[in-house]
Amino acid sequence: YCGYLPRAELLKDISKYDYGLYLTSWNRANIKNNYSVITAIGYRIFDYISAHLPIICSNDSSAVINLIDKYNIGFHIHYNKIYSLKKILANNKKIYLKRIKNIDRAISDFLGYRNFIDFINDKT
């Protein structure tokens, strides 16, 4: 964590890393159907995508899992596996560049949605 940076500087700064981590939403209270954890998808995810960083998230972040699985732009791990992260990263090394390339496809899709929303707004 580098403190506050304007978004352009933030993206430049974080792009020097290999992955973006979204591990803050683990359901440590073990609340069954914790919808705030399941459905949360923070702006940080889109900053990582903008910086072309594959994403690592926790298994209980369903909305983020759906996004990264749909585009194959990262992976998810169980809280108990956090201590094996170095080994997991080594095992994922072969598909790392493919995930970065897949981020371009995700960005293209996201821009398509934005263009559609802009089109609708122009018509109203």
Coordinates of N, CA, C and O in Angstrom, one line a residue:
Y1 N 0.8 -1.2 0.0 CA 0.0 0.0 0.0 C 0.9 1.2 0.0 O 1.8 1.4 0.8
C2 N 0.7 2.1 -0.9 CA 1.5 3.3 -1.1 C 0.9 4.6 -0.7 O 1.4 5.6 -1.0
G3 N -0.3 4.5 0.0 CA -1.0 5.7 0.3 C -1.8 6.3 -0.8 O -2.0 5.6 -1.8
Y4 N -2.2 7.5 -0.7 CA -3.1 8.1 -1.8 C -2.2 8.5 -2.9 O -1.2 9.2 -2.8
L5 N -2.7 8.2 -4.1 CA -2.1 8.7 -5.3 C -3.2 9.0 -6.3 O -4.2 8.3 -6.3
P6 N -3.1 10.0 -7.1 CA -4.1 10.2 -8.2 C -4.1 9.0 -9.0 O -3.2 8.2 -9.2
R7 N -5.3 8.7 -9.6 CA -5.5 7.4 -10.3 C -4.5 7.1 -11.4 O -4.0 6.0 -11.5
A8 N -4.1 8.1 -12.2 CA -3.1 7.9 -13.2 C -1.8 7.4 -12.6 O -1.1 6.5 -13.2
E9 N -1.4 8.1 -11.6 CA -0.1 7.7 -10.9 C -0.3 6.3 -10.2 O 0.7 5.5 -10.2
L10 N -1.4 6.1 -9.7 CA -1.7 4.8 -9.0 C -1.5 3.6 -10.0 O -0.8 2.7 -9.8
L11 N -2.2 3.8 -11.2 CA -2.1 2.7 -12.2 C -0.7 2.5 -12.7 O -0.2 1.4 -12.9
K12 N 0.1 3.6 -12.9 CA 1.5 3.5 -13.3 C 2.3 2.8 -12.2 O 3.1 1.9 -12.5
D13 N 2.0 3.1 -10.9 CA 2.8 2.5 -9.8 C 2.4 1.1 -9.6 O 3.4 0.2 -9.5
I14 N 1.2 0.7 -9.7 CA 0.8 -0.7 -9.4 C 1.1 -1.6 -10.6 O 1.2 -2.8 -10.5
S15 N 1.3 -1.0 -11.8 CA 1.6 -1.9 -13.0 C 2.9 -2.5 -12.9 O 3.2 -3.5 -13.7
K16 N 3.8 -2.1 -12.0 CA 5.1 -2.8 -11.8 C 5.0 -4.1 -11.1 O 5.9 -4.9 -11.0
Y17 N 3.8 -4.4 -10.5 CA 3.6 -5.7 -9.8 C 3.1 -6.8 -10.7 O 2.7 -6.5 -11.9
D18 N 3.1 -8.0 -10.3 CA 2.7 -9.1 -11.1 C 1.2 -9.4 -11.0 O 0.6 -9.9 -11.9
Y19 N 0.7 -9.2 -9.8 CA -0.7 -9.6 -9.6 C -1.4 -8.5 -8.7 O -0.7 -7.8 -8.0
G20 N -2.7 -8.4 -8.8 CA -3.5 -7.6 -7.9 C -4.2 -8.5 -6.9 O -4.7 -9.5 -7.3
L21 N -4.1 -8.1 -5.6 CA -4.7 -8.9 -4.6 C -6.1 -8.4 -4.1 O -6.2 -7.2 -3.9
Y22 N -7.0 -9.2 -4.0 CA -8.3 -8.8 -3.5 C -8.7 -9.9 -2.4 O -9.5 -10.8 -2.6
L23 N -8.0 -9.8 -1.3 CA -8.1 -10.7 -0.3 C -8.7 -10.2 1.0 O -8.6 -10.8 2.1
T24 N -9.3 -9.0 0.9 CA -9.8 -8.3 2.1 C -11.2 -8.8 2.5 O -11.7 -8.4 3.5
S25 N -11.9 -9.6 1.7 CA -13.3 -9.8 2.0 C -13.6 -11.2 2.6 O -14.7 -11.7 2.6
W26 N -12.6 -11.9 3.1 CA -12.8 -13.2 3.7 C -13.8 -13.1 4.8 O -13.8 -12.2 5.6
N27 N -14.7 -14.0 4.8 CA -15.8 -14.1 5.8 C -15.2 -14.7 7.1 O -15.5 -15.8 7.5
R28 N -14.5 -13.9 7.8 CA -13.8 -14.4 9.0 C -14.8 -14.6 10.1 O -14.6 -15.4 11.0
A29 N -16.0 -14.0 10.1 CA -17.0 -14.2 11.1 C -17.8 -15.5 10.8 O -18.7 -15.9 11.6
N30 N -17.6 -16.1 9.6 CA -18.3 -17.3 9.2 C -19.8 -17.2 9.2 O -20.5 -18.0 9.6
I31 N -20.2 -16.0 8.7 CA -21.7 -15.8 8.6 C -22.2 -16.5 7.4 O -21.6 -16.3 6.3
K32 N -23.2 -17.3 7.6 CA -23.7 -18.1 6.4 C -24.4 -17.1 5.5 O -25.2 -16.2 5.9
N33 N -24.2 -17.2 4.2 CA -24.7 -16.3 3.2 C -24.4 -14.8 3.5 O -25.3 -14.0 3.5
N34 N -23.2 -14.5 3.7 CA -22.8 -13.1 4.0 C -22.8 -12.4 2.6 O -21.8 -12.4 1.9
Y35 N -23.9 -11.8 2.3 CA -24.1 -11.2 1.0 C -23.2 -10.0 0.7 O -22.9 -9.8 -0.4
S36 N -22.8 -9.3 1.7 CA -21.9 -8.2 1.5 C -20.5 -8.7 1.0 O -19.9 -8.0 0.2
V37 N -20.2 -9.9 1.4 CA -18.9 -10.5 0.9 C -19.1 -11.1 -0.4 O -18.3 -10.9 -1.3
I38 N -20.2 -11.8 -0.6 CA -20.5 -12.5 -1.8 C -20.6 -11.6 -3.0 O -20.1 -11.9 -4.1
T39 N -21.3 -10.5 -2.8 CA -21.7 -9.6 -3.9 C -20.7 -8.4 -4.1 O -20.8 -7.8 -5.2
A40 N -19.8 -8.2 -3.2 CA -18.9 -7.0 -3.3 C -18.0 -7.2 -4.5 O -17.4 -8.2 -4.7
I41 N -17.8 -6.1 -5.2 CA -16.8 -6.0 -6.2 C -16.3 -4.5 -6.2 O -17.0 -3.6 -6.6
G42 N -15.1 -4.4 -5.6 CA -14.6 -3.0 -5.4 C -14.0 -2.4 -6.6 O -13.6 -3.1 -7.6
Y43 N -13.8 -1.1 -6.6 CA -13.2 -0.4 -7.7 C -11.8 -0.8 -7.9 O -11.2 -0.7 -9.0
R44 N -11.2 -1.4 -6.8 CA -9.8 -1.8 -6.9 C -9.6 -2.9 -8.0 O -8.6 -2.9 -8.7
I45 N -10.6 -3.7 -8.2 CA -10.6 -4.8 -9.2 C -10.4 -4.1 -10.6 O -9.6 -4.6 -11.4
F46 N -11.1 -3.0 -10.9 CA -11.0 -2.4 -12.2 C -9.7 -1.6 -12.3 O -9.2 -1.4 -13.4
D47 N -9.2 -1.2 -11.2 CA -7.8 -0.6 -11.3 C -6.8 -1.6 -11.6 O -5.9 -1.4 -12.5
Y48 N -6.9 -2.8 -11.1 CA -6.0 -3.9 -11.4 C -6.1 -4.2 -12.9 O -5.1 -4.4 -13.6
I49 N -7.4 -4.3 -13.4 CA -7.6 -4.6 -14.8 C -7.0 -3.5 -15.7 O -6.3 -3.8 -16.7
S50 N -7.2 -2.3 -15.3 CA -6.6 -1.2 -16.1 C -5.1 -1.2 -16.1 O -4.5 -0.8 -17.1
A51 N -4.5 -1.7 -15.0 CA -3.1 -1.8 -15.0 C -2.6 -3.1 -15.6 O -1.4 -3.4 -15.5
H52 N -3.5 -3.9 -16.1 CA -3.1 -5.2 -16.7 C -2.5 -6.2 -15.7 O -1.5 -6.9 -16.0
L53 N -3.1 -6.2 -14.5 CA -2.6 -7.1 -13.5 C -3.6 -8.3 -13.3 O -4.8 -8.0 -13.0
P54 N -3.2 -9.5 -13.5 CA -4.1 -10.6 -13.1 C -4.5 -10.5 -11.7 O -3.7 -9.9 -10.9
I55 N -5.7 -11.0 -11.3 CA -6.2 -10.8 -10.0 C -6.2 -12.1 -9.2 O -6.6 -13.2 -9.7
I56 N -5.8 -12.0 -7.9 CA -5.9 -13.1 -7.0 C -7.0 -12.7 -5.9 O -6.8 -11.7 -5.3
C57 N -8.0 -13.5 -5.8 CA -9.0 -13.2 -4.8 C -9.3 -14.4 -3.9 O -9.0 -15.5 -4.3
S58 N -10.0 -14.1 -2.8 CA -10.4 -15.2 -1.9 C -11.7 -15.9 -2.5 O -12.5 -15.4 -3.2
N59 N -11.8 -17.2 -2.0 CA -12.9 -18.0 -2.5 C -14.3 -17.5 -2.2 O -15.3 -18.0 -2.8
D60 N -14.5 -16.7 -1.2 CA -15.8 -16.3 -0.9 C -16.3 -15.0 -1.6 O -17.4 -14.6 -1.3
S61 N -15.4 -14.5 -2.4 CA -15.8 -13.3 -3.2 C -16.4 -13.7 -4.5 O -15.8 -13.5 -5.6
S62 N -17.7 -14.1 -4.4 CA -18.3 -14.7 -5.6 C -18.4 -13.8 -6.8 O -18.2 -14.2 -8.0
A63 N -18.7 -12.6 -6.6 CA -18.8 -11.6 -7.7 C -17.5 -11.5 -8.4 O -17.4 -11.4 -9.7
V64 N -16.4 -11.4 -7.7 CA -15.1 -11.2 -8.3 C -14.7 -12.5 -9.0 O -14.1 -12.5 -10.1
I65 N -15.0 -13.7 -8.3 CA -14.7 -15.0 -8.9 C -15.4 -15.1 -10.3 O -14.7 -15.5 -11.3
N66 N -16.6 -14.7 -10.4 CA -17.4 -14.8 -11.6 C -16.7 -13.9 -12.7 O -16.5 -14.4 -13.8
L67 N -16.2 -12.8 -12.3 CA -15.5 -11.9 -13.3 C -14.2 -12.5 -13.7 O -13.9 -12.6 -15.0
I68 N -13.4 -12.9 -12.8 CA -12.1 -13.4 -13.2 C -12.2 -14.8 -13.9 O -11.4 -15.0 -14.8
D69 N -13.2 -15.6 -13.6 CA -13.3 -16.8 -14.3 C -13.9 -16.6 -15.7 O -13.5 -17.3 -16.6
K70 N -14.8 -15.7 -15.8 CA -15.4 -15.4 -17.1 C -14.3 -15.1 -18.1 O -14.4 -15.5 -19.3
Y71 N -13.4 -14.2 -17.7 CA -12.3 -13.8 -18.7 C -11.0 -14.5 -18.5 O -10.1 -14.2 -19.2
N72 N -10.9 -15.4 -17.5 CA -9.6 -16.0 -17.2 C -8.5 -15.0 -17.0 O -7.5 -15.1 -17.6
I73 N -8.8 -14.1 -16.0 CA -7.8 -13.0 -15.7 C -7.3 -13.1 -14.3 O -6.8 -12.1 -13.8
G74 N -7.3 -14.3 -13.7 CA -6.7 -14.5 -12.4 C -7.2 -15.8 -11.8 O -7.6 -16.7 -12.6
F75 N -7.1 -15.9 -10.5 CA -7.6 -17.1 -9.9 C -8.0 -16.8 -8.4 O -7.7 -15.7 -7.9
H76 N -8.6 -17.7 -7.8 CA -9.1 -17.6 -6.4 C -8.5 -18.7 -5.6 O -8.3 -19.8 -6.0
I77 N -8.4 -18.4 -4.3 CA -7.8 -19.3 -3.4 C -8.6 -19.3 -2.1 O -9.3 -18.3 -1.8
H78 N -8.5 -20.4 -1.4 CA -9.2 -20.5 -0.1 C -8.2 -19.9 1.0 O -7.0 -19.9 0.8
Y79 N -8.8 -19.3 2.0 CA -8.1 -18.7 3.0 C -7.0 -19.6 3.6 O -5.9 -19.1 3.9
N80 N -7.3 -20.9 3.7 CA -6.3 -21.8 4.3 C -5.1 -22.0 3.4 O -4.1 -22.6 3.8
K81 N -5.2 -21.7 2.1 CA -4.1 -21.9 1.2 C -3.2 -20.6 1.0 O -2.3 -20.7 0.2
I82 N -3.5 -19.6 1.8 CA -2.7 -18.4 1.6 C -1.2 -18.6 1.9 O -0.3 -18.0 1.2
Y83 N -0.9 -19.6 2.7 CA 0.5 -19.9 3.0 C 1.2 -20.6 1.9 O 2.4 -20.8 1.9
S84 N 0.4 -21.1 0.9 CA 0.9 -21.8 -0.2 C 0.9 -20.9 -1.5 O 1.1 -21.4 -2.6
L85 N 0.7 -19.6 -1.3 CA 0.6 -18.7 -2.4 C 1.8 -18.8 -3.3 O 1.7 -18.8 -4.5
K86 N 3.0 -18.8 -2.8 CA 4.2 -18.9 -3.6 C 4.2 -20.1 -4.5 O 4.6 -20.0 -5.7
K87 N 3.8 -21.2 -4.0 CA 3.8 -22.4 -4.8 C 2.7 -22.3 -5.8 O 2.9 -22.7 -7.0
I88 N 1.5 -21.8 -5.5 CA 0.4 -21.6 -6.4 C 0.9 -20.7 -7.5 O 0.6 -20.9 -8.7
L89 N 1.6 -19.6 -7.2 CA 2.0 -18.7 -8.3 C 3.0 -19.4 -9.2 O 3.0 -19.2 -10.4
A90 N 3.9 -20.2 -8.6 CA 4.8 -21.0 -9.5 C 4.1 -21.9 -10.4 O 4.5 -22.0 -11.6
N91 N 3.0 -22.5 -9.9 CA 2.2 -23.5 -10.7 C 1.4 -22.7 -11.8 O 1.1 -23.3 -12.8
N92 N 1.2 -21.5 -11.6 CA 0.4 -20.7 -12.6 C 1.3 -19.9 -13.5 O 0.7 -19.1 -14.4
K93 N 2.6 -20.0 -13.4 CA 3.5 -19.2 -14.2 C 3.3 -19.4 -15.7 O 3.4 -18.5 -16.5
K94 N 2.9 -20.6 -16.2 CA 2.8 -20.9 -17.6 C 1.6 -20.2 -18.2 O 1.6 -19.9 -19.4
I95 N 0.6 -19.9 -17.4 CA -0.6 -19.2 -18.0 C -0.7 -17.7 -17.6 O -1.6 -17.0 -17.9
Y96 N 0.4 -17.2 -17.0 CA 0.4 -15.8 -16.6 C 0.2 -14.9 -17.8 O -0.6 -14.0 -17.8
L97 N 1.0 -15.0 -18.8 CA 1.0 -14.1 -20.0 C -0.4 -14.2 -20.7 O -0.9 -13.3 -21.2
K98 N -1.0 -15.5 -20.7 CA -2.3 -15.6 -21.3 C -3.3 -14.8 -20.5 O -4.2 -14.2 -21.1
R99 N -3.2 -14.8 -19.2 CA -4.1 -14.0 -18.4 C -4.0 -12.5 -18.7 O -5.0 -11.8 -18.8
I100 N -2.8 -12.1 -18.9 CA -2.6 -10.6 -19.2 C -3.3 -10.3 -20.5 O -3.9 -9.3 -20.7
K101 N -3.1 -11.2 -21.5 CA -3.7 -11.0 -22.8 C -5.2 -11.0 -22.7 O -5.9 -10.3 -23.4
N102 N -5.7 -11.9 -21.8 CA -7.2 -12.0 -21.6 C -7.8 -10.7 -21.0 O -8.9 -10.4 -21.2
I103 N -6.9 -9.9 -20.3 CA -7.4 -8.7 -19.8 C -7.8 -7.7 -20.9 O -8.7 -6.9 -20.8
D104 N -7.0 -7.7 -22.0 CA -7.4 -6.9 -23.2 C -8.8 -7.2 -23.6 O -9.6 -6.3 -24.0
R105 N -9.2 -8.5 -23.7 CA -10.5 -8.9 -24.1 C -11.6 -8.4 -23.1 O -12.6 -7.8 -23.4
A106 N -11.2 -8.5 -21.8 CA -12.2 -8.0 -20.8 C -12.4 -6.5 -20.9 O -13.5 -6.0 -20.9
I107 N -11.3 -5.7 -21.1 CA -11.4 -4.3 -21.2 C -12.2 -3.9 -22.5 O -13.1 -3.1 -22.4
S108 N -12.0 -4.7 -23.5 CA -12.8 -4.4 -24.7 C -14.3 -4.6 -24.5 O -15.1 -3.8 -24.9
D109 N -14.6 -5.7 -23.7 CA -16.0 -5.9 -23.4 C -16.6 -4.8 -22.5 O -17.7 -4.4 -22.7
F110 N -15.8 -4.4 -21.5 CA -16.3 -3.3 -20.6 C -16.5 -2.1 -21.4 O -17.5 -1.4 -21.1
L111 N -15.6 -1.7 -22.3 CA -15.8 -0.5 -23.1 C -17.0 -0.6 -24.0 O -17.7 0.4 -24.2
G112 N -17.3 -1.8 -24.5 CA -18.5 -2.0 -25.2 C -19.8 -1.7 -24.4 O -20.7 -1.1 -24.9
Y113 N -19.8 -2.1 -23.2 CA -20.9 -1.8 -22.3 C -21.0 -0.3 -22.1 O -22.1 0.3 -22.2
R114 N -19.9 0.3 -21.9 CA -19.9 1.8 -21.7 C -20.4 2.5 -22.9 O -21.2 3.4 -22.9
N115 N -19.9 2.0 -24.1 CA -20.4 2.7 -25.3 C -21.9 2.5 -25.5 O -22.6 3.4 -26.0
F116 N -22.4 1.3 -25.1 CA -23.8 1.1 -25.2 C -24.6 2.1 -24.2 O -25.6 2.7 -24.6
I117 N -24.1 2.2 -23.0 CA -24.7 3.2 -22.1 C -24.7 4.6 -22.6 O -25.6 5.3 -22.6
D118 N -23.5 5.0 -23.2 CA -23.4 6.3 -23.8 C -24.4 6.5 -24.9 O -25.0 7.5 -25.1
F119 N -24.6 5.4 -25.7 CA -25.5 5.5 -26.8 C -27.0 5.7 -26.3 O -27.7 6.6 -26.8
I120 N -27.3 5.0 -25.3 CA -28.7 5.1 -24.7 C -28.8 6.5 -24.1 O -29.9 7.2 -24.3
N121 N -27.8 7.0 -23.4 CA -27.9 8.4 -22.9 C -28.1 9.5 -23.9 O -28.7 10.5 -23.7
D122 N -27.5 9.3 -25.1 CA -27.6 10.2 -26.2 C -29.0 10.3 -26.8 O -29.4 11.3 -27.3
K123 N -29.7 9.2 -26.6 CA -31.0 9.1 -27.2 C -32.1 9.6 -26.3 O -33.3 9.7 -26.7
T124 N -31.8 9.9 -25.0 CA -32.8 10.3 -24.1 C -32.9 11.8 -23.9 O -32.0 12.5 -24.3

